[in-house]
Amino acid sequence: MSSMDERATSAQGQGKAPKFIPPRERFLELRGTISSKWAIILGILGMIAFFAIWEGGHYITPEAQQRFLPSVEQVIGTIVQLLSEKDYFSDVMISCYRIYLSFFAACALAVPLGVFMGCFIRLRALINPTVGGLRYLPAASFVPLLLVWFGPTDFSKLALLFLGCVFFLTALVLDNAMAVPKELIESAMTMGAKRRQVVFGVIWRAASPAIIDSMRNMIAISWTYLVIAEIVAATDGIGAVMMRGGRFLHVDIIMGGILTIGILGVLTDIAFRLVRRTVVPWAYVRRG
Amino acid sequence: MILEKRKKRKDLNAAAVAAAAGREAGEAPIKANRITKEYLGGQVVALDDVTLEIRENEVTAFIGPSGCGKTTMLRLMAGLEYPTRGEVSMYGQQIRGPGPERGMVFQAYTSMPWLSVFDNIEYGMKIQGVPKEERRARAEHFLKLVHLDDFSKAYPAELSGGMKQRVAIARTLAQNPDLLLLDEPFGALDAQVTWEMEEMVIEIIGSENKTVVLVTHDIQESIYLADRIIFFTRQPGKIKEDIAMDFKNGKRFARKEELLSQPGYVDMERKLYAMMREEIQGRIS
């Protein structure tokens, strides 16, 4: 009888189940898990490390050259000084206006064009080879051309920023539209959907989260073109301020400009994520 | 805009009227007349001079080894592809594209991810311009029929694979098709869910009285669901045999295990396995 009890049975157990302590995750755990609190802490640590390296670099530089690598607080002090004394804020606003106006103009052309190319093979055959080729032209190479055509005007800067992202964005949106599953389109068609309903009701809707991601990635590229656009014959904007600083070897102003662009870029990215969450909430729904 | 909508409804009505006339005249729901379908400029012959008729209110299963053209035949019926030669017609009308009178359930999940379960079921009716009241009532009916009443507000991403396919079936039925085309609808589901879904299909076919064409590679599934099995050979795709499920005496079993004790079932399953083996080995050697 007693030997029967010792035998393993598949009945419901009695008393306490053995305690199990999962192995601790290592710092480099493969595909590990992380709490949101720790994710934020590590993110901030990374940033602190970046500024610490910068700061350390400043202090190990021989004093005679220290002005070529100003410290973090000097750069921040320069930004504050520019803001209070040189009306830096209006330069920042002008740069933002250039970025956003040119970017949304590029979107207004590239997004519909990409979607239609993804929908209609003949449009794709007509346009894609040209647009695909134009992507390889460096935006900077348009500078002399735009200067000859439009002079040192605001328009030539907007045009450069526009050209810098319109072709890439078209190609990305084309991929987004083509990535919509064939079955989604076919099932709409077997429900009686006509062409217009498939284009706007299915492909456009299904691709929209990916299109917003493409736009977010593209506006980051747009920020990288800002300085090129404002280098030439610009009197205002972050890029112009930096160029002026460079002419008088004011490294703190140059680095202040870089830091400003970095901060604005991060803010833009956050704004796009928020927009995506409100515009396509369904893209965040997960099971369980 | 309104005129355009009216015209669209009229077109749909015209198709329905033509179908009704064809039905009156005794035309088959689907007639495939000497269909050949080639791919890659004739290098692959998916279907080779196939003629077949689908009969009213019957469940017909297409079965055969992979690459035998069974799915191609279904897609030709849906109007999603065109034959290289021959024609497919529905109640005597040549099929020249997809239409809501031929509803299709795909193997891949096809719920619109931005619509709730309820809105997905309404989607086809919305496209067809069914008035709101009727749309809601019908969506609710089919939601209950596939046992998803508790999930009407959920998004597809929150559902299991079986639930997504139930949405697809409800949505397809809600558009009120004359013909229900099922393209390996349970191919991506696990065995137990497949089995539940098969019983649900039997239940629905019983209450909705539809003509159904089912493509499957599952021998048991085809015997359980079909009144008639058409076995296709592989490349070139031809009809190997057209097999009536006479041993069921016209019965449809609510539970799958009832089928297993039906005299003649084992013989039928053995026959189909033998045919399948013949097809596969004929290729390998």
XYZ file of C-alpha atoms in Angstrom:
573
model
C 0.000 0.000 0.000
C 2.738 2.384 1.009
C 4.666 1.636 -2.148
C 1.525 2.594 -4.106
C 1.502 6.007 -2.421
C 5.054 6.708 -3.437
C 4.293 6.044 -7.056
C 3.774 9.097 -9.206
C 0.117 9.622 -9.979
C -1.609 12.048 -12.266
C -4.246 12.963 -9.687
C -4.640 16.473 -8.233
C -1.781 17.124 -5.790
C -2.182 17.765 -2.082
C -0.250 20.060 0.217
C 2.276 22.587 -0.963
C 3.740 22.475 -4.453
C 7.536 22.813 -4.560
C 8.725 26.365 -4.769
C 10.331 27.429 -8.041
C 12.680 30.344 -8.286
C 13.381 31.232 -11.917
C 17.024 31.872 -12.803
C 18.004 35.509 -12.566
C 18.271 37.312 -15.883
C 21.792 38.329 -16.750
C 22.559 41.837 -17.975
C 23.047 40.415 -21.460
C 20.123 37.981 -21.292
C 19.169 36.860 -24.784
C 15.915 38.575 -25.712
C 15.340 39.205 -22.013
C 12.473 41.043 -20.352
C 12.645 44.514 -18.832
C 10.238 46.576 -16.718
C 9.346 50.008 -18.052
C 10.951 51.583 -14.979
C 14.299 49.956 -15.722
C 14.006 50.791 -19.409
C 13.718 54.483 -18.530
C 16.547 54.309 -15.997
C 18.872 52.643 -18.526
C 17.867 55.139 -21.205
C 18.779 58.043 -18.937
C 22.027 56.313 -17.936
C 22.957 56.076 -21.615
C 22.402 59.790 -22.083
C 24.384 60.610 -18.944
C 27.227 58.456 -20.285
C 27.188 60.389 -23.548
C 27.412 63.756 -21.818
C 30.017 62.392 -19.378
C 32.276 61.340 -22.275
C 31.842 64.768 -23.834
C 32.596 66.461 -20.519
C 35.588 64.186 -19.909
C 36.860 64.982 -23.391
C 36.733 68.665 -22.516
C 38.790 68.245 -19.331
C 41.518 66.047 -20.821
C 41.997 68.501 -23.684
C 45.019 70.755 -23.072
C 43.825 74.131 -21.855
C 45.060 76.005 -24.905
C 42.742 73.965 -27.138
C 39.843 73.681 -24.730
C 37.778 76.231 -26.599
C 37.595 73.808 -29.544
C 35.774 71.316 -27.312
C 33.684 73.344 -24.885
C 32.122 71.634 -21.891
C 28.451 70.705 -21.675
C 27.630 73.584 -19.357
C 29.433 76.058 -21.638
C 27.355 74.894 -24.617
C 24.121 75.057 -22.656
C 25.188 78.492 -21.372
C 25.776 79.572 -24.978
C 22.278 78.373 -25.978
C 20.738 80.317 -23.079
C 22.787 83.382 -24.002
C 21.793 83.111 -27.671
C 18.164 82.808 -26.644
C 18.221 85.829 -24.342
C 20.530 88.137 -26.326
C 20.536 87.099 -30.007
C 16.871 86.174 -30.549
C 17.948 82.586 -31.210
C 14.353 81.508 -30.673
C 13.228 83.101 -33.957
C 16.088 81.280 -35.746
C 14.843 78.015 -34.274
C 11.277 78.808 -35.335
C 12.369 79.664 -38.877
C 14.255 76.362 -39.152
C 11.198 74.491 -37.851
C 8.990 76.284 -40.331
C 11.346 75.335 -43.187
C 11.502 71.713 -42.095
C 7.794 71.229 -41.549
C 6.532 73.170 -44.561
C 8.906 71.421 -46.969
C 8.289 68.059 -45.338
C 4.516 68.245 -45.495
C 4.679 69.508 -49.070
C 6.821 66.451 -49.864
C 4.268 64.223 -48.092
C 1.394 65.783 -50.016
C 3.069 64.634 -53.224
C 4.897 61.459 -52.179
C 2.205 59.741 -50.112
C -0.590 59.736 -52.733
C 1.942 59.015 -55.477
C 3.415 56.075 -53.558
C -0.007 54.664 -52.708
C -1.256 54.946 -56.297
C 1.946 53.382 -57.601
C 1.409 50.543 -55.143
C -2.127 50.086 -56.460
C -1.645 50.375 -60.206
C 1.096 48.477 -61.970
C 1.080 50.743 -65.047
C 1.638 53.861 -62.931
C 4.449 52.012 -61.212
C 6.043 51.048 -64.525
C 5.732 54.650 -65.727
C 7.078 56.481 -62.674
C 9.159 54.145 -60.533
C 12.310 53.909 -62.699
C 12.605 57.706 -62.724
C 11.846 58.254 -59.056
C 14.060 55.315 -58.120
C 16.947 56.898 -59.999
C 16.416 60.349 -58.520
C 16.920 58.892 -55.039
C 20.605 58.468 -55.811
C 21.195 62.167 -56.451
C 22.717 63.774 -53.351
C 20.512 66.626 -52.167
C 23.574 68.829 -51.753
C 24.206 68.640 -55.488
C 20.992 70.604 -56.047
C 22.345 73.593 -54.083
C 24.112 75.391 -56.959
C 21.195 74.695 -59.287
C 18.631 76.044 -56.844
C 20.793 79.110 -56.200
C 20.959 79.859 -59.925
C 17.230 79.322 -60.360
C 15.798 80.946 -57.265
C 18.698 82.927 -55.752
C 19.403 82.992 -52.039
C 15.714 82.991 -51.227
C 13.684 81.140 -48.663
C 12.142 79.216 -51.536
C 15.445 77.665 -52.599
C 15.967 76.353 -49.057
C 12.453 74.912 -48.929
C 13.023 73.362 -52.342
C 16.255 71.692 -51.221
C 14.604 70.196 -48.143
C 11.687 69.093 -50.324
C 13.973 67.409 -52.867
C 15.947 65.804 -50.070
C 13.068 63.644 -48.960
C 10.367 63.506 -51.637
C 11.937 60.708 -53.710
C 12.865 58.527 -50.764
C 9.447 58.987 -49.220
C 7.742 57.985 -52.480
C 9.789 54.795 -52.594
C 9.038 53.985 -48.950
C 5.293 54.604 -49.314
C 5.281 52.486 -52.469
C 6.752 49.618 -50.454
C 4.190 50.201 -47.683
C 1.296 50.056 -50.147
C 2.677 46.953 -51.826
C 3.114 45.212 -48.477
C -0.666 45.156 -47.952
C -1.572 41.444 -48.101
C -3.023 40.337 -51.427
C -5.744 38.381 -49.606
C -7.063 41.543 -47.957
C -7.551 43.122 -51.379
C -8.986 39.976 -52.932
C -11.448 39.424 -50.093
C -12.706 43.002 -50.477
C -13.141 42.333 -54.184
C -15.145 39.156 -53.548
C -17.378 41.295 -51.327
C -18.102 43.515 -54.275
C -15.613 46.328 -53.619
C -14.853 48.463 -56.652
C -11.463 49.946 -57.505
C -11.964 53.168 -55.553
C -13.129 51.268 -52.484
C -10.098 48.984 -52.650
C -7.658 51.891 -53.028
C -9.063 54.161 -50.306
C -10.975 51.680 -48.180
C -8.460 48.850 -48.039
C -4.935 49.626 -49.293
C -4.777 53.143 -47.886
C -6.275 52.100 -44.560
C -4.157 48.977 -44.182
C -0.912 50.742 -45.106
C -1.450 53.858 -42.984
C 0.491 52.745 -39.865
C 3.482 51.842 -42.015
C 3.137 55.107 -43.965
C 3.238 57.109 -40.726
C 6.407 55.209 -39.768
C 7.940 56.038 -43.139
C 7.081 59.709 -42.611
C 8.656 59.633 -39.151
C 11.869 58.135 -40.520
C 11.908 60.588 -43.409
C 11.498 63.719 -41.291
C 14.603 62.620 -39.386
C 16.477 62.639 -42.718
C 14.960 66.039 -43.418
C 16.523 67.439 -40.221
C 19.910 66.203 -41.400
C 19.568 68.356 -44.538
C 18.740 71.499 -42.575
C 22.296 72.728 -42.161
C 23.103 72.148 -45.852
C 20.042 74.175 -46.777
C 20.908 77.036 -44.445
C 24.666 77.085 -45.079
C 24.427 78.949 -48.351
C 23.558 82.598 -48.178
C 21.256 82.223 -45.242
C 20.902 85.000 -42.730
C 18.538 83.217 -40.371
C 17.838 79.725 -39.069
C 19.861 77.367 -36.893
C 22.218 76.487 -39.760
C 23.043 80.128 -40.464
C 23.763 80.754 -36.786
C 26.116 77.771 -36.776
C 27.918 78.940 -39.916
C 28.393 82.381 -38.451
C 29.756 80.783 -35.280
C 32.147 78.713 -37.373
C 33.520 81.727 -39.149
C 34.699 83.156 -35.803
C 35.774 79.749 -34.413
C 32.975 79.846 -31.842
C 32.792 76.084 -31.370
C 30.328 76.519 -28.509
C 27.809 78.063 -30.937
C 28.295 75.255 -33.472
C 27.800 72.621 -30.807
C 24.857 74.534 -29.398
C 23.248 74.346 -32.846
C 23.925 70.622 -33.093
C 22.426 70.084 -29.647
C 19.369 72.156 -30.565
C 18.764 70.103 -33.703
C 19.146 66.905 -31.675
C 16.581 68.054 -29.139
C 14.128 69.204 -31.838
C 14.591 65.876 -33.627
C 13.742 63.899 -30.512
C 10.663 66.089 -29.905
C 9.527 65.577 -33.514
C 9.911 61.838 -33.104
C 7.810 61.844 -29.935
C 5.140 63.968 -31.650
C 4.949 61.490 -34.540
C 4.565 58.566 -32.170
C 1.702 60.356 -30.415
C 0.003 61.135 -33.726
C 0.323 57.503 -34.789
C -1.259 56.342 -31.570
C -4.269 58.626 -32.068
C -4.678 58.143 -35.815
C -4.291 54.342 -35.990
C -5.025 53.043 -32.472
C -5.913 49.642 -33.911
C -2.293 49.079 -34.920
C -1.392 48.755 -31.211
C -4.002 46.128 -30.341
C -2.421 42.836 -29.285
C -3.845 39.594 -28.094
C -3.989 38.874 -24.368
C -22.547 60.691 -55.721
C -26.062 59.504 -54.933
C -26.676 58.736 -58.579
C -23.460 56.772 -58.661
C -24.563 54.751 -55.638
C -27.935 54.093 -57.192
C -26.312 52.961 -60.383
C -24.085 50.602 -58.454
C -27.044 49.044 -56.666
C -28.759 48.701 -60.006
C -25.754 46.894 -61.462
C -25.727 44.526 -58.539
C -29.447 44.010 -58.936
C -28.995 43.359 -62.633
C -26.499 40.612 -61.815
C -28.915 39.170 -59.284
C -31.787 39.270 -61.771
C -29.707 37.542 -64.441
C -28.674 34.913 -61.903
C -32.295 34.354 -60.880
C -33.315 33.960 -64.523
C -30.500 31.465 -65.108
C -31.564 29.561 -62.012
C -35.179 29.435 -63.253
C -33.948 28.079 -66.550
C -32.217 25.259 -64.687
C -28.646 26.458 -65.212
C -26.028 25.110 -62.790
C -24.746 27.458 -60.074
C -21.283 26.986 -61.576
C -20.285 25.403 -64.823
C -16.624 25.149 -65.787
C -16.467 24.437 -69.481
C -13.200 22.964 -70.850
C -10.974 25.002 -68.593
C -7.252 25.144 -69.203
C -5.078 27.316 -67.007
C -1.408 27.707 -67.782
C 1.257 29.617 -65.902
C 4.692 30.835 -66.994
C 3.656 30.848 -70.638
C 2.606 27.195 -70.670
C 5.500 25.722 -68.667
C 3.092 24.877 -65.845
C -0.323 23.486 -66.693
C -2.386 23.896 -63.537
C -5.636 22.764 -65.162
C -5.880 20.791 -68.386
C -9.214 20.857 -70.231
C -11.376 20.377 -67.137
C -15.166 20.401 -67.350
C -17.330 20.238 -64.237
C -20.627 21.408 -62.805
C -21.439 22.409 -59.235
C -24.944 21.431 -58.148
C -27.400 23.567 -56.212
C -27.326 23.302 -52.400
C -24.579 20.723 -52.484
C -21.249 20.810 -50.737
C -18.552 19.931 -53.254
C -15.006 19.339 -52.058
C -11.962 19.674 -54.313
C -9.167 17.440 -53.107
C -5.846 16.295 -54.468
C -2.099 16.543 -53.908
C -0.376 19.908 -53.608
C -0.162 21.707 -56.915
C -3.083 19.865 -58.494
C -4.954 23.018 -59.484
C -7.796 22.736 -56.975
C -7.228 26.223 -55.607
C -6.785 27.560 -59.130
C -10.203 26.167 -60.051
C -11.758 27.860 -57.016
C -10.105 31.179 -57.852
C -11.414 30.952 -61.412
C -14.905 30.512 -59.942
C -14.337 33.522 -57.674
C -13.271 35.551 -60.713
C -9.895 36.351 -59.149
C -8.127 34.704 -62.074
C -9.028 34.083 -65.703
C -8.760 30.814 -67.612
C -6.228 30.483 -70.426
C -8.894 28.656 -72.438
C -12.522 27.774 -71.747
C -15.036 29.604 -69.595
C -16.577 29.470 -66.153
C -20.169 30.560 -65.822
C -22.593 31.091 -62.977
C -26.254 30.367 -63.734
C -25.364 30.690 -67.389
C -23.590 34.050 -67.018
C -19.891 34.079 -67.911
C -17.714 35.004 -64.907
C -15.550 37.998 -65.778
C -14.413 39.136 -62.344
C -15.149 38.852 -58.639
C -18.583 39.687 -57.278
C -20.496 39.617 -53.993
C -22.747 36.765 -55.214
C -19.674 34.527 -54.875
C -18.403 34.923 -51.311
C -14.971 33.560 -50.498
C -13.187 32.548 -47.307
C -9.403 32.471 -47.626
C -6.824 30.409 -45.785
C -5.008 33.589 -44.745
C -6.738 35.797 -42.204
C -8.558 38.529 -44.065
C -10.370 40.526 -41.387
C -9.765 44.233 -41.838
C -7.487 44.983 -38.859
C -8.883 48.515 -38.344
C -12.487 47.334 -37.996
C -14.094 45.672 -34.993
C -15.560 42.181 -35.380
C -19.030 43.671 -35.845
C -17.855 46.242 -38.408
C -15.979 43.519 -40.266
C -19.159 41.488 -40.585
C -21.003 44.600 -41.787
C -18.250 45.506 -44.261
C -19.465 43.552 -47.276
C -23.047 44.727 -46.799
C -21.815 48.327 -46.505
C -20.005 48.029 -49.827
C -23.181 46.685 -51.407
C -25.195 49.573 -49.977
C -27.472 47.521 -47.726
C -29.540 49.957 -45.560
C -28.240 50.454 -42.020
C -31.119 48.807 -40.143
C -30.970 45.651 -42.223
C -27.200 45.635 -42.015
C -27.200 45.700 -38.234
C -29.842 43.005 -37.944
C -28.051 40.693 -40.335
C -24.651 41.295 -38.739
C -26.110 40.420 -35.337
C -27.681 37.252 -36.739
C -24.415 36.003 -38.216
C -22.405 37.076 -35.189
C -24.568 34.728 -33.110
C -24.366 32.003 -35.714
C -20.571 31.839 -35.389
C -20.740 32.209 -31.587
C -18.866 35.501 -31.418
C -21.550 37.652 -29.731
C -19.202 38.372 -26.813
C -16.480 39.691 -29.113
C -18.435 42.081 -31.308
C -16.335 45.112 -30.262
C -12.948 43.356 -30.332
C -10.355 44.057 -33.008
C -9.149 41.093 -35.123
C -5.686 41.324 -33.545
C -7.249 40.326 -30.217
C -8.731 37.114 -31.618
C -7.355 33.590 -31.990
C -6.917 32.084 -35.449
C -10.166 30.103 -35.158
C -12.088 33.204 -34.142
C -10.654 35.164 -37.071
C -11.864 32.476 -39.465
C -15.297 32.581 -37.830
C -15.376 36.325 -38.505
C -14.477 35.606 -42.132
C -17.259 33.006 -42.426
C -19.837 35.306 -40.807
C -18.798 38.200 -43.007
C -19.008 36.109 -46.150
C -22.451 34.740 -45.231
C -23.681 38.233 -44.319
C -23.069 39.457 -47.860
C -25.684 36.830 -48.821
C -23.820 35.060 -51.616
C -25.419 32.411 -53.833
C -22.194 30.505 -53.675
C -19.811 30.019 -50.773
C -16.199 29.381 -51.812
C -13.919 28.057 -49.062
C -10.207 27.965 -49.883
C -8.578 25.702 -47.267
C -10.309 27.813 -44.619
C -8.947 25.816 -41.678
C -5.491 25.110 -43.099
C -3.777 27.397 -40.589
C -5.693 26.174 -37.519
C -4.726 23.431 -35.088
C -6.491 20.062 -35.170
C -8.999 20.578 -32.371
C -10.061 24.035 -33.583
C -10.362 22.692 -37.130
C -12.681 20.015 -35.871
C -14.869 22.544 -34.022
C -14.978 24.716 -37.133
C -15.982 21.790 -39.346
C -18.943 21.048 -37.079
C -19.873 24.726 -37.139
C -19.826 24.678 -40.938
C -22.173 21.667 -40.944
C -24.507 23.564 -38.610
C -24.426 26.678 -40.798
C -24.897 24.829 -44.091
C -27.952 23.209 -42.547
C -29.541 26.477 -41.475
C -28.479 28.750 -44.362
C -28.938 26.377 -47.290
C -25.973 27.374 -49.408
C -24.170 25.928 -52.366
C -20.625 25.393 -51.143
C -17.319 24.625 -52.846
C -14.528 23.636 -50.472
C -10.861 23.242 -51.298
C -8.968 21.082 -48.827
C -6.030 18.715 -48.597
C -7.541 16.960 -45.556
C -9.167 13.661 -46.561
C -11.253 13.312 -43.382
C -12.473 16.879 -43.649
C -13.579 16.405 -47.222
C -15.541 13.228 -46.396
C -17.143 14.857 -43.349
C -18.241 18.079 -45.034
C -18.858 17.149 -48.650
C -21.785 15.592 -50.482
C -19.467 15.033 -53.404
C -15.694 14.959 -53.767
C -13.852 15.879 -56.934
C -10.324 14.471 -56.899
C -7.742 16.335 -59.010
C -4.509 14.918 -60.384
C -1.295 16.843 -60.259
C 0.188 18.783 -63.189
C -1.478 18.703 -65.525
C -4.531 19.095 -63.299
C -7.354 16.874 -64.458
C -10.304 15.289 -62.686
C -9.160 11.874 -61.474
C -12.540 10.914 -60.122
C -15.859 12.495 -59.231
C -17.021 10.660 -56.099
C -20.516 10.892 -54.627
C -20.694 10.440 -50.850
C -23.548 7.975 -51.252
C -22.637 6.051 -48.117
C -23.928 9.011 -46.052
C -27.410 8.607 -47.564
C -27.738 12.356 -47.867
C -27.186 12.831 -44.131
C -24.998 15.484 -42.563
C -23.651 14.637 -39.147
C -23.696 17.247 -36.408
C -20.821 15.475 -34.671
C -17.782 14.260 -36.491
C -17.539 10.971 -34.520
C -20.979 9.964 -35.827
C -19.398 9.816 -39.257
C -16.770 7.325 -38.071
C -19.395 4.697 -37.184
C -21.272 5.157 -40.475
C -20.974 1.975 -42.608
C -18.857 2.671 -45.654
C -16.838 5.471 -44.068
C -13.657 3.486 -43.613
C -13.817 2.203 -47.184
C -14.196 5.741 -48.462
C -11.268 7.001 -46.444
C -9.106 4.058 -47.572
C -10.056 4.692 -51.196
C -9.070 8.347 -50.988
C -5.773 7.555 -49.259
C -5.001 5.041 -51.998
C -5.777 7.621 -54.688
C -3.602 10.186 -52.946
C -0.717 7.738 -52.637
C -1.007 6.850 -56.299
C -0.743 10.528 -57.232
C 2.188 11.296 -54.970
C 4.218 8.179 -55.840
C 3.516 8.508 -59.528
C 5.418 11.766 -59.251
C 8.335 10.697 -57.121
C 9.401 7.607 -59.108
